[in-house]
Coordinates of C-alpha atoms (C1' of nucleotides) in Angstrom, one line a residue:
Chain A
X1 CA 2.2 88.7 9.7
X2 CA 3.8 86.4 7.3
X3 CA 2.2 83.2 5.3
X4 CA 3.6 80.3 7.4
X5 CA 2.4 77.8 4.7
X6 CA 4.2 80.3 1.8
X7 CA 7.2 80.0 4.3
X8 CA 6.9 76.5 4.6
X9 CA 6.8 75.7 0.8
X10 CA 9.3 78.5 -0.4
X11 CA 11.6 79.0 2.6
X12 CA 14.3 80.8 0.2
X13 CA 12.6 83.2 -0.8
X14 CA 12.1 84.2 2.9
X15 CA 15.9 83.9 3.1
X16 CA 16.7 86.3 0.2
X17 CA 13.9 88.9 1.7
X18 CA 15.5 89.1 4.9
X19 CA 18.5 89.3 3.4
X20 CA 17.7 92.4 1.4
X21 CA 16.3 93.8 4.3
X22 CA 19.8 93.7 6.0
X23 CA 17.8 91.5 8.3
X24 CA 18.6 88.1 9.8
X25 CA 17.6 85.1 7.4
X26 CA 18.4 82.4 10.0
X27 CA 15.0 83.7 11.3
X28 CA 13.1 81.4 8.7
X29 CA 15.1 78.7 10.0
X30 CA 13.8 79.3 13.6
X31 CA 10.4 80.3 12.5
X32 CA 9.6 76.7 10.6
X33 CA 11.4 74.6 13.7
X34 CA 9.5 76.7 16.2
X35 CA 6.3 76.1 13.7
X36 CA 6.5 72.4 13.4
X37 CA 7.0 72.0 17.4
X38 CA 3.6 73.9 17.5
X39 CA 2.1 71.6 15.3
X40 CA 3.2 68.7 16.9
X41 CA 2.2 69.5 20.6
X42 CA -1.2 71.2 19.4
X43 CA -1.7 67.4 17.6
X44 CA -0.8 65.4 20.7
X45 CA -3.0 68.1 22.6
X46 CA -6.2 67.4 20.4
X47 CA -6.0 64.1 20.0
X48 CA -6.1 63.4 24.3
X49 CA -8.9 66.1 24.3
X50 CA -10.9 63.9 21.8
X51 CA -9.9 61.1 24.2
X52 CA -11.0 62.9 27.2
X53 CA -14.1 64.3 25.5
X54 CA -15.2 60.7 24.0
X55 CA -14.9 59.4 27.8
X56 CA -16.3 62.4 30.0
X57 CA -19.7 61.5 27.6
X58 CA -19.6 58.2 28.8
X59 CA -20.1 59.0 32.5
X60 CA -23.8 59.5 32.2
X61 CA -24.6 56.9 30.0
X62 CA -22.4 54.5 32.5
X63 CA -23.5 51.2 34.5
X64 CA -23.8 52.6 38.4
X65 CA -21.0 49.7 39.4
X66 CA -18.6 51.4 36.7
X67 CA -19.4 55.0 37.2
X68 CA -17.0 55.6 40.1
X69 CA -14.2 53.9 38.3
X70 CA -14.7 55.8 34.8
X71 CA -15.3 59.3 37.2
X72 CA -11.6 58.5 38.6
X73 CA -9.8 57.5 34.9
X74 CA -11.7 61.1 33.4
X75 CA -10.5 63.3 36.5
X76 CA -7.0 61.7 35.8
X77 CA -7.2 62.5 31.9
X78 CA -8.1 65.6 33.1
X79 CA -5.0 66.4 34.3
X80 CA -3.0 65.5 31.3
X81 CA -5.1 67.5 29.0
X82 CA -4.3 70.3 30.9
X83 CA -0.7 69.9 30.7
X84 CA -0.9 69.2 26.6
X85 CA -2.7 72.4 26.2
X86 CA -0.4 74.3 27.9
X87 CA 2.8 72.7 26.5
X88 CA 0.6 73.4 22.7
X89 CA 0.1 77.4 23.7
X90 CA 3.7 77.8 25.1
X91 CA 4.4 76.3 21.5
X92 CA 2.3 79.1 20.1
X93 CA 3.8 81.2 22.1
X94 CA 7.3 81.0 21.1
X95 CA 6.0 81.0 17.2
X96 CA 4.3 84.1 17.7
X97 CA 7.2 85.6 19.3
X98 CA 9.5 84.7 16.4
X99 CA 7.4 85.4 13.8
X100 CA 6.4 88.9 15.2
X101 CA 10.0 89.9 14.2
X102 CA 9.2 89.0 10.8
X103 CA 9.3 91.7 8.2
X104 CA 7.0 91.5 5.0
X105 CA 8.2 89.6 2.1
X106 CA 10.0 92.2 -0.2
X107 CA 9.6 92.2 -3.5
X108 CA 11.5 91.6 -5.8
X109 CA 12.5 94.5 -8.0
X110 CA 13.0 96.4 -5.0
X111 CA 16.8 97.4 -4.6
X112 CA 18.5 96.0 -1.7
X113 CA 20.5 97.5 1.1
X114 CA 19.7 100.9 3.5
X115 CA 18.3 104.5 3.2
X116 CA 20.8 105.4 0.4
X117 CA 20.6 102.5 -1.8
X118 CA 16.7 103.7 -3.0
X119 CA 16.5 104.0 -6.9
X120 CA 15.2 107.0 -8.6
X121 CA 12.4 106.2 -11.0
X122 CA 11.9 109.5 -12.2
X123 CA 12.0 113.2 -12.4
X124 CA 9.3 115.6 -12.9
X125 CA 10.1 119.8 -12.8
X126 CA 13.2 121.8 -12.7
X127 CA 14.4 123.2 -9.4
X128 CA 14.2 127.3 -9.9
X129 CA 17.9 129.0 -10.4
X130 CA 17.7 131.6 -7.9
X131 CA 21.0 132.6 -8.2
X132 CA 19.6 133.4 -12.0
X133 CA 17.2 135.1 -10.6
X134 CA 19.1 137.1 -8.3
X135 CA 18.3 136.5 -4.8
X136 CA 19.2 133.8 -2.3
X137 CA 15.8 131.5 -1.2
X138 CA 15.0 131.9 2.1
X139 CA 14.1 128.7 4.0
X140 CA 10.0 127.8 5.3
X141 CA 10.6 129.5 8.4
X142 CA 11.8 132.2 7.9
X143 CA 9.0 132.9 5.0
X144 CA 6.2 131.5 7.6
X145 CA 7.6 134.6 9.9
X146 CA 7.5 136.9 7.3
X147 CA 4.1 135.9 6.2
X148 CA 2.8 135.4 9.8
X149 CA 2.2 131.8 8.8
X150 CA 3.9 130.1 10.9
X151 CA 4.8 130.2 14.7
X152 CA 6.9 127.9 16.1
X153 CA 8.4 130.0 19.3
X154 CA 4.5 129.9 20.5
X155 CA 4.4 126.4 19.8
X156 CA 7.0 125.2 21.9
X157 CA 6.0 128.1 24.5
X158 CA 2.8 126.0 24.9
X159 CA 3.6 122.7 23.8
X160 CA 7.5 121.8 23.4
X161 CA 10.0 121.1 20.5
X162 CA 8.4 120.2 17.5
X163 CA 5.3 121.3 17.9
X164 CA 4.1 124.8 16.2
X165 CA 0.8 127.1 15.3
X166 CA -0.1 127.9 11.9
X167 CA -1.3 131.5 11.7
X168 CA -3.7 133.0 9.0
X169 CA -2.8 132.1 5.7
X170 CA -0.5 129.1 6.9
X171 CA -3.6 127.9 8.7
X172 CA -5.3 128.5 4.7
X173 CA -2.9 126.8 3.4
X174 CA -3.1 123.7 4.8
X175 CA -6.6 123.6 4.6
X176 CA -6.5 124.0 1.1
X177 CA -4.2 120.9 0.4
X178 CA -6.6 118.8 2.5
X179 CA -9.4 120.1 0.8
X180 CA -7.3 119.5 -2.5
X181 CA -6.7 116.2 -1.6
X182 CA -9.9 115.2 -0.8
X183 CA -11.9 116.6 -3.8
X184 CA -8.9 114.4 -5.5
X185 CA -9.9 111.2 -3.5
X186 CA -13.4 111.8 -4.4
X187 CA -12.9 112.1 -7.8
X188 CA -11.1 108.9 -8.2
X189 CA -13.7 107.3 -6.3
X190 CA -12.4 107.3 -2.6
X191 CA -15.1 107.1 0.3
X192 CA -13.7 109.8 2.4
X193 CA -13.7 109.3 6.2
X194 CA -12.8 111.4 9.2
X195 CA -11.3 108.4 11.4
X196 CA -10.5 107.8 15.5
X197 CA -6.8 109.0 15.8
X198 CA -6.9 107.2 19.1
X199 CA -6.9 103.1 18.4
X200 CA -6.5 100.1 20.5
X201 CA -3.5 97.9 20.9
X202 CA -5.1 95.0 18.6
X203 CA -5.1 97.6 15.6
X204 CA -2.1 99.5 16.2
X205 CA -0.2 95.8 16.7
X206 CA -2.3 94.4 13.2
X207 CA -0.9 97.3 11.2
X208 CA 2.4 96.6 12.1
X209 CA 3.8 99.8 14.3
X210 CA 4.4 98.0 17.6
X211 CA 7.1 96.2 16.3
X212 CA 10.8 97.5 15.9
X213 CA 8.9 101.1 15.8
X214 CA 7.0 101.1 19.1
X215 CA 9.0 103.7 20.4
X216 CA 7.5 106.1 17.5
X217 CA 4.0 105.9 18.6
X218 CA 2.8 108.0 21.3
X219 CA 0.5 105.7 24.0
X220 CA -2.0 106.8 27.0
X221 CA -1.2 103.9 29.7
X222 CA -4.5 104.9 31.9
X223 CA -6.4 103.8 28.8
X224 CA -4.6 101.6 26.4
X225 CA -4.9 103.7 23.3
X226 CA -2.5 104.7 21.2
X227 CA -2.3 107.9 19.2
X228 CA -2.1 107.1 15.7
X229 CA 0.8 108.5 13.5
X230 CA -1.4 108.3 10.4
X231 CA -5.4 107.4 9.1
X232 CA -3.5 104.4 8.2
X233 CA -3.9 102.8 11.0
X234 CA -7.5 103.3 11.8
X235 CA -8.3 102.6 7.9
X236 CA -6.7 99.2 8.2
X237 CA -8.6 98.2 11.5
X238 CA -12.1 99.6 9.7
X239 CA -12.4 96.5 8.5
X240 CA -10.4 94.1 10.9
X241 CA -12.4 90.7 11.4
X242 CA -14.3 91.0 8.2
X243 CA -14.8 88.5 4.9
X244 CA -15.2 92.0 2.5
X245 CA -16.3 91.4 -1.1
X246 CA -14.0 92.8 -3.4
X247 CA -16.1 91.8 -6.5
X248 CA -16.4 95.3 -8.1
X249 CA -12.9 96.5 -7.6
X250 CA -11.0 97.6 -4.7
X251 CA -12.2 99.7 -1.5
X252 CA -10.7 103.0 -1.5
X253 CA -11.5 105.4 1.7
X254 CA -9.6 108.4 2.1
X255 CA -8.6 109.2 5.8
X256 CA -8.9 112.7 7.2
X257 CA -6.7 113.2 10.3
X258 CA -4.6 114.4 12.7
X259 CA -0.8 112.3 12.8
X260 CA 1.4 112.1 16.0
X261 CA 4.2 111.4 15.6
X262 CA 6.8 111.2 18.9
X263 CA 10.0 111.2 16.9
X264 CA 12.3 109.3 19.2
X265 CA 15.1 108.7 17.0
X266 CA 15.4 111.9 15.0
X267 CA 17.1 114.2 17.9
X268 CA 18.5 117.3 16.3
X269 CA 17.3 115.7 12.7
X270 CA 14.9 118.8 11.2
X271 CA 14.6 120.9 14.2
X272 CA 14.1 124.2 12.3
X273 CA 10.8 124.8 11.2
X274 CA 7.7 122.1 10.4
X275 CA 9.7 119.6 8.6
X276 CA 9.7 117.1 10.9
X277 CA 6.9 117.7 14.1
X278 CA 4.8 115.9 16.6
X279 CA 1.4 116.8 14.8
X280 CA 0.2 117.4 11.6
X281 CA -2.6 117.1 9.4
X282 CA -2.7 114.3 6.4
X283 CA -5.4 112.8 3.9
X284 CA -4.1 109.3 2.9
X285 CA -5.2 107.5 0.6
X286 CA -6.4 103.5 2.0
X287 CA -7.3 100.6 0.0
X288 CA -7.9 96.9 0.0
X289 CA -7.4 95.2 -2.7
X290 CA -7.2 91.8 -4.4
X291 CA -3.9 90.0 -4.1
X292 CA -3.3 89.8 -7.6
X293 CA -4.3 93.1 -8.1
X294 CA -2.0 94.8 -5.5
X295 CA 0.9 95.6 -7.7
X296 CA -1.6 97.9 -10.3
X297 CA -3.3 98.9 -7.5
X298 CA 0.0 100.3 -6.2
X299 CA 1.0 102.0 -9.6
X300 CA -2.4 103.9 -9.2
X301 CA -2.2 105.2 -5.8
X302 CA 1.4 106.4 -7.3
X303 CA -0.1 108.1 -9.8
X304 CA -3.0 109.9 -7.5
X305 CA -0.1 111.2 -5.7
X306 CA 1.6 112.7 -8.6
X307 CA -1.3 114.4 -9.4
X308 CA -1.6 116.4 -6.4
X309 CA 1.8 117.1 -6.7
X310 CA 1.3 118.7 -10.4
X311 CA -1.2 120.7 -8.6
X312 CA 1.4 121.9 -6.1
X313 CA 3.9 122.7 -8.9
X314 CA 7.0 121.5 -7.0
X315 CA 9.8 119.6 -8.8
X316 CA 9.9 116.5 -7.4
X317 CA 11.2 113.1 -8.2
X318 CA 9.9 109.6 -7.6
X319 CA 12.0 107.0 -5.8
X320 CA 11.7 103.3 -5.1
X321 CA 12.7 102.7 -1.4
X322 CA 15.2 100.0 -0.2
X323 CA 14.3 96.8 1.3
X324 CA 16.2 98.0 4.6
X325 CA 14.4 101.4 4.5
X326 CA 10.9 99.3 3.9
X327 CA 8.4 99.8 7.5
X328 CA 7.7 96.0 8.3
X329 CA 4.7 95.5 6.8
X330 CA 5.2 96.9 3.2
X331 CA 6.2 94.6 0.3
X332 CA 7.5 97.5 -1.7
X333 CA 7.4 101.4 -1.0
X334 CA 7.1 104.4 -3.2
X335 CA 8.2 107.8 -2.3
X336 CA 7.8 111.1 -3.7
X337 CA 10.4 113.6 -3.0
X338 CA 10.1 117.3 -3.5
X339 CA 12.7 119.9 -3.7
X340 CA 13.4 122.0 -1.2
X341 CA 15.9 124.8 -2.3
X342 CA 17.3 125.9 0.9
X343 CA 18.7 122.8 1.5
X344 CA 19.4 121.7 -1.9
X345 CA 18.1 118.3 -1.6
X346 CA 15.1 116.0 -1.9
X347 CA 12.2 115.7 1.1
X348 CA 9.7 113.4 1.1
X349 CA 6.3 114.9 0.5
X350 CA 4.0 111.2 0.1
X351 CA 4.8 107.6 0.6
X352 CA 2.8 104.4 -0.8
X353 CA 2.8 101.1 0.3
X354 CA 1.7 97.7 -0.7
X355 CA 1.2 95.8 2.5
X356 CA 0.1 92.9 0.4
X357 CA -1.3 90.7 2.4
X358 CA 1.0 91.0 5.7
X359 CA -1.4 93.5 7.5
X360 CA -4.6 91.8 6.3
X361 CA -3.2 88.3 8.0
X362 CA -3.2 89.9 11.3
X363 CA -6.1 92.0 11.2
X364 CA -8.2 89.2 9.7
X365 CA -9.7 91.2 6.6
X366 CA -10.8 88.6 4.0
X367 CA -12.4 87.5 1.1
X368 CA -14.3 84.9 0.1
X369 CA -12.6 82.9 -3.0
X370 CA -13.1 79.7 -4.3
X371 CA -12.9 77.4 -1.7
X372 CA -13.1 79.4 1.5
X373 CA -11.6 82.6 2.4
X374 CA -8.5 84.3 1.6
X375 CA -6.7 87.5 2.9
X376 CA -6.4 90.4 0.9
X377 CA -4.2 93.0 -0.1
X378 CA -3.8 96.7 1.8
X379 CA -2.5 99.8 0.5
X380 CA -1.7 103.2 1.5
X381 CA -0.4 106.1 0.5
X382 CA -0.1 110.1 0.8
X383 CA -2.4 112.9 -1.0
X384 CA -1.5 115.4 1.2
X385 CA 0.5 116.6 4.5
X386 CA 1.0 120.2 6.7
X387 CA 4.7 119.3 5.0
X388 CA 3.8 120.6 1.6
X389 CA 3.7 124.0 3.2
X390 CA 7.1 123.3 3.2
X391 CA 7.6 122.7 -0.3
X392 CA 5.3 124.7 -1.4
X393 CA 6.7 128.2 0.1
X394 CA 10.1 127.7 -0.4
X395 CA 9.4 127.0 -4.4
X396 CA 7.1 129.6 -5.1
X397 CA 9.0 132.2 -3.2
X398 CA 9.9 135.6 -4.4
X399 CA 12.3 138.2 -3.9
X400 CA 10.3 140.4 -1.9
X401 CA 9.7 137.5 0.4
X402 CA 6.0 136.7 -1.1
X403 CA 4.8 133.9 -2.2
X404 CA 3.0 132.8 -5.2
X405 CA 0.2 130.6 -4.8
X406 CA 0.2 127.5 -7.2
X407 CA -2.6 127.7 -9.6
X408 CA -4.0 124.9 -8.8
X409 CA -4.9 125.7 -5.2
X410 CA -6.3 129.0 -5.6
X411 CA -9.7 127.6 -5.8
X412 CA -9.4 126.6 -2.5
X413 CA -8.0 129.9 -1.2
X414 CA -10.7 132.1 -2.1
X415 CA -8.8 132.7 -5.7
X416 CA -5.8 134.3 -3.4
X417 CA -2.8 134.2 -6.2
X418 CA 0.0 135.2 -3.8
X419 CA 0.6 135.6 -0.2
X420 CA 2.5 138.8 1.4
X421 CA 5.1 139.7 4.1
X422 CA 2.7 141.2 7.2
X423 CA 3.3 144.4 8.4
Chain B
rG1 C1' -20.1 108.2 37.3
rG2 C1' -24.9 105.4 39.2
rA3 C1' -29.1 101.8 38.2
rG4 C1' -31.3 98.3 35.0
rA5 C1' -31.8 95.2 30.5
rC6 C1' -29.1 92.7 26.9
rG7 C1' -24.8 90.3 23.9
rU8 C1' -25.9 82.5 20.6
rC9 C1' -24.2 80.8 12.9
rG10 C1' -25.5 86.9 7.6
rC11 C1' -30.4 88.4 10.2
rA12 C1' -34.1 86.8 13.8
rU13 C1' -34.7 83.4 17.7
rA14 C1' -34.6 78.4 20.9
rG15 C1' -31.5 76.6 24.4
rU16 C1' -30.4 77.5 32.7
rG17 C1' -24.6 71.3 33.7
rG18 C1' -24.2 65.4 30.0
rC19 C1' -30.0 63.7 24.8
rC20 C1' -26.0 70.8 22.1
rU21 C1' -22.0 66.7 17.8
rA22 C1' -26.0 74.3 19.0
rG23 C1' -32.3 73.4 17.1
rU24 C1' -35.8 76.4 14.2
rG25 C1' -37.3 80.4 10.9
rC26 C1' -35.7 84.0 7.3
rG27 C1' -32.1 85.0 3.8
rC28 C1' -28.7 82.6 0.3
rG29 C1' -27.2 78.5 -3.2
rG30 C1' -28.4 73.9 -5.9
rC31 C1' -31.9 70.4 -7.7
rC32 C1' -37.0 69.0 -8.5
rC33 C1' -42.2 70.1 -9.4
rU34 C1' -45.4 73.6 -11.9
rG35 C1' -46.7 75.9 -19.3
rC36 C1' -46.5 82.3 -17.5
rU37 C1' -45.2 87.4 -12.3
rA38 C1' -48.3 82.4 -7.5
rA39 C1' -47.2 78.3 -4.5
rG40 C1' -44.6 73.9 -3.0
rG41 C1' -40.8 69.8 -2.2
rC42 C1' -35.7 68.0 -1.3
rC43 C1' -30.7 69.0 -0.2
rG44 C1' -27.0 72.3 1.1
rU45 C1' -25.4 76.7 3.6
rG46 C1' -20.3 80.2 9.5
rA47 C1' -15.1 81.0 11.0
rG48 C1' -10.1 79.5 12.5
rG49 C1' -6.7 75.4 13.0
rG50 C1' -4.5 70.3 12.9
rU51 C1' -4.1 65.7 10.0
rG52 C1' -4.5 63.1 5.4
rC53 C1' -2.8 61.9 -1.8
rA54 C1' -7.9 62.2 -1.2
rA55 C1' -12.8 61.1 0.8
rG56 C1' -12.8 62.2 5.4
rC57 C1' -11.5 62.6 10.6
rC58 C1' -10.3 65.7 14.8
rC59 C1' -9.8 70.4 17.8
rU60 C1' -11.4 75.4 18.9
rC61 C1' -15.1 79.5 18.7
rC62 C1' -22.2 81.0 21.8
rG63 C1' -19.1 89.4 23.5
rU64 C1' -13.7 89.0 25.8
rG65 C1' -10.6 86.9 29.6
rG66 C1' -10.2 83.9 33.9
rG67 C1' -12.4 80.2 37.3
rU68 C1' -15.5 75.8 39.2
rU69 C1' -16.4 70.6 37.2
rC70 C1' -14.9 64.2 34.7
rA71 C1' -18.1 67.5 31.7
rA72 C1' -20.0 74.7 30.7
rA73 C1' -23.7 78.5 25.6
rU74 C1' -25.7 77.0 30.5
rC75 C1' -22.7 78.0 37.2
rC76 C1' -19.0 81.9 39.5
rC77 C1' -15.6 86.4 38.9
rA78 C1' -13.7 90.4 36.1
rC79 C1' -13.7 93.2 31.8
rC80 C1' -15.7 95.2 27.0
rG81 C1' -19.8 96.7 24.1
rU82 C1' -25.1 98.0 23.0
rC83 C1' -29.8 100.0 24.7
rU84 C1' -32.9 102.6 28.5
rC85 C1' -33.1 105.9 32.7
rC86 C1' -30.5 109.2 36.3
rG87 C1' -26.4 112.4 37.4
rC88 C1' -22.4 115.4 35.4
rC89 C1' -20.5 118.2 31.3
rA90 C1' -21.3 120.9 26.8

RNA sequence: GGAGACGUCGCAUAGUGGCCUAGUGCGCGGCCCUGCUAAGGCCGUGAGGGUGCAAGCCCUCCGUGGGUUCAAAUCCCACCGUCUCCGCCA
């Protein structure tokens, strides 16, 4: 949710966001006309109620001969109150509706336009020259068959497109990058948490996912819970309705869960393999922060995630998304991309966002600061995914179809420095 | 799933139609008293919103949502949550 009184005060900049975002800026217009009609109604509203109120005391303390008369005026004030207050929530209403198609405030150094117009902040690795090397990369799939890690015919025998088994050491592997992850989380101080992946509609709405991408999120109608397509969400609503005291630095918990993902708009978009599924495994990084220190806190959640990919050994590059790639609630969005040789191009293995303060509005997580309370700042982003198996395969690939296991994970695989083809 | 109890300001509690404009205690903050780790006094102390240059004034919130009434923490209905017991499952 946006800052009304920011829009109020500074509606240009609202403009020039929605602008970037490819988006509608005659929104702000609408927003402030549809916000000072709720003002004025909600006004004219209260100031009969204090009428009504100030009058309905009176009755008791009334002389019997006026009683009946002053009974008769308060029944008919009644009435009018009623209709102000509903004329004030329809006002509401409308506001709510408007400003629920509101996007986050961009910021600024973030480079306008769609998907393609992102800007590459840097590079780190050199993709392998297999035809050097003499032999042509086989792609995740067909290494997870050869190394009985991965089954994706049984998965959509049991449960449809998209969905897969890992088998023996795929199954490893992926516990090893969570484990990775959160040994990583817990060194930099992260409280670790195994969340709900099932959430209410308040949450899922407060972080932002019911809006233009409702139709990504899988729902259970005989309930009203949604399935959550990351720890995100859950992480966000931990603290929904709270005055938190961010006095000694930022909360950091690091969410352990499942992700579901429904992938409405991606027909025939990475079918092969486990690129793009309906389930997978993530830790991701959470915190809340200090408005004023979002921006650093960003940089560092940047840099936890670049850590984990030096771990991985995969060349990968950093870019800075575009406003009209941004999800609605994130100010600014950094992603890292790894290589992937069979495809000779970039996939994106972790993603951090600075909500600033958009999430925190709705979900009412505050802090008390100097006179009364103000909303903070939320963060997110990736330490580790079931996708780096991905990445992680196809770069340390060998001729013979095995795979060498990154140094940095062996610990977590029982020192195992290479996986083989199966029999 | 069934039965019962409960849900009020950070915590504890009072409040069963108008004197609740929600009282009290604890905690917390400020000031005062007191020459020392004791004790006491006074004042203040929730959230959201509207309005105003400001001081202030006003509205809303007693689990949530409806309803009755001129008037609801209080009466009615539904739902949610917590606890206890029973059943079922593991």
């Amino acid at each position: 949710m946006i800052d009304l009184k920011q829009l109020r005060e500074d509606p240009q900049t609202a403009r020039a966001s929605q602008e970037a975002r490819g988006a509608d800026p005659s929104l702000v217009d609408r927003v402030l006309a549809a916000d000072e009609h709720r003002r004025a109604t909600l006004t004219s509203f209260e100031t009969m109620r204090a009428e009504h109120k100030a009058l309905s005391r009176s009755i008791g303390k009334a002389p019997a001969e006026e009683r009946a008369q002053v009974l008769a005026r308060a029944k008919q004030m009644a009435e009018e109150v009623k209709n102000a207050e509903a004329a004030a929530e329809r006002a509401a209403a409308e506001l709510d509706d408007l400003v629920a198609g509101f996007g986050n405030l961009v910021h600024p150094d973030v480079p306008a336009g769609g998907e393609d117009d992102y800007r590459v902040l840097s590079t780190h690795g050199t993709p392998r020259d297999f035809e050097d090397e003499g032999f042509t990369p086989r792609d995740h799939k067909e290494l997870g068959d050869i190394l009985g890690a991965i089954d994706t015919e049984r998965g959509a025998k049991v449960s449809g497109a998209r969905f897969y088994f890992l088998t023996g050491v795929g199954a490893r592997l992926e516990l090893a990058i969570l484990n990775a992850a959160m040994d990583k989380a817990l060194a930099a101080g992260f409280t670790p948490m195994i969340t709900p992946t099932l959430v209410g509609p308040k949450v899922m709405a407060g972080t932002g996912f019911l809006g233009e991408h409702a139709a990504e999120v899988y729902h259970l109608p005989t309930d009203d819970l949604y399935l959550v397509g990351t720890s995100e969400v859950p992480l966000a609503g931990y603290h929904a309705d709270e005055i938190i005291d961010l006095s000694q630095g930022p909360k950091r918990y690091a969410g352990w869960s499942a992700c579901y993902r429904r992938e409405a708009g991606s027909h025939g978009k990475d079918t092969r393999g486990i690129i793009r599924v309906h389930q997978f495994h993530k830790v991701e990084m959470f915190a809340y922060a200090r408005q004023e220190d979002a921006e650093a806190e960003h940089a560092r959640l940047l840099g936890w995630e670049q850590e984990m990919l030096d771990l991985i050994d995969v060349p990968y590059r950093v870019i800075d998304v575009a406003a009209g790639d941004l999800g609605a609630s994130a100010a600014r969005k950094f992603d890292c991309e790894a290589w992937l040789p069979s495809q000779q191009r970039w996939l994106e293995l972790t993603s951090t966002s600075n909500c600033t303060t958009f999430q925190a509005r709705r979900l009412g997580v505050r802090e008390r600061g100097a006179d009364g309370t103000r909303p903070v700042a939320t963060l997110n982003g990736t330490l580790g995914t079931t996708r780096w198996i991905v990445a992680i395969l196809e770069n340390h690939q060998q001729a013979d179809g095995s795979v060498t296991v990154p140094e940095g994970l062996r610990p977590y695989l029982g020192g195992l420095d290479a996986f083989r083809p199966v029999a």
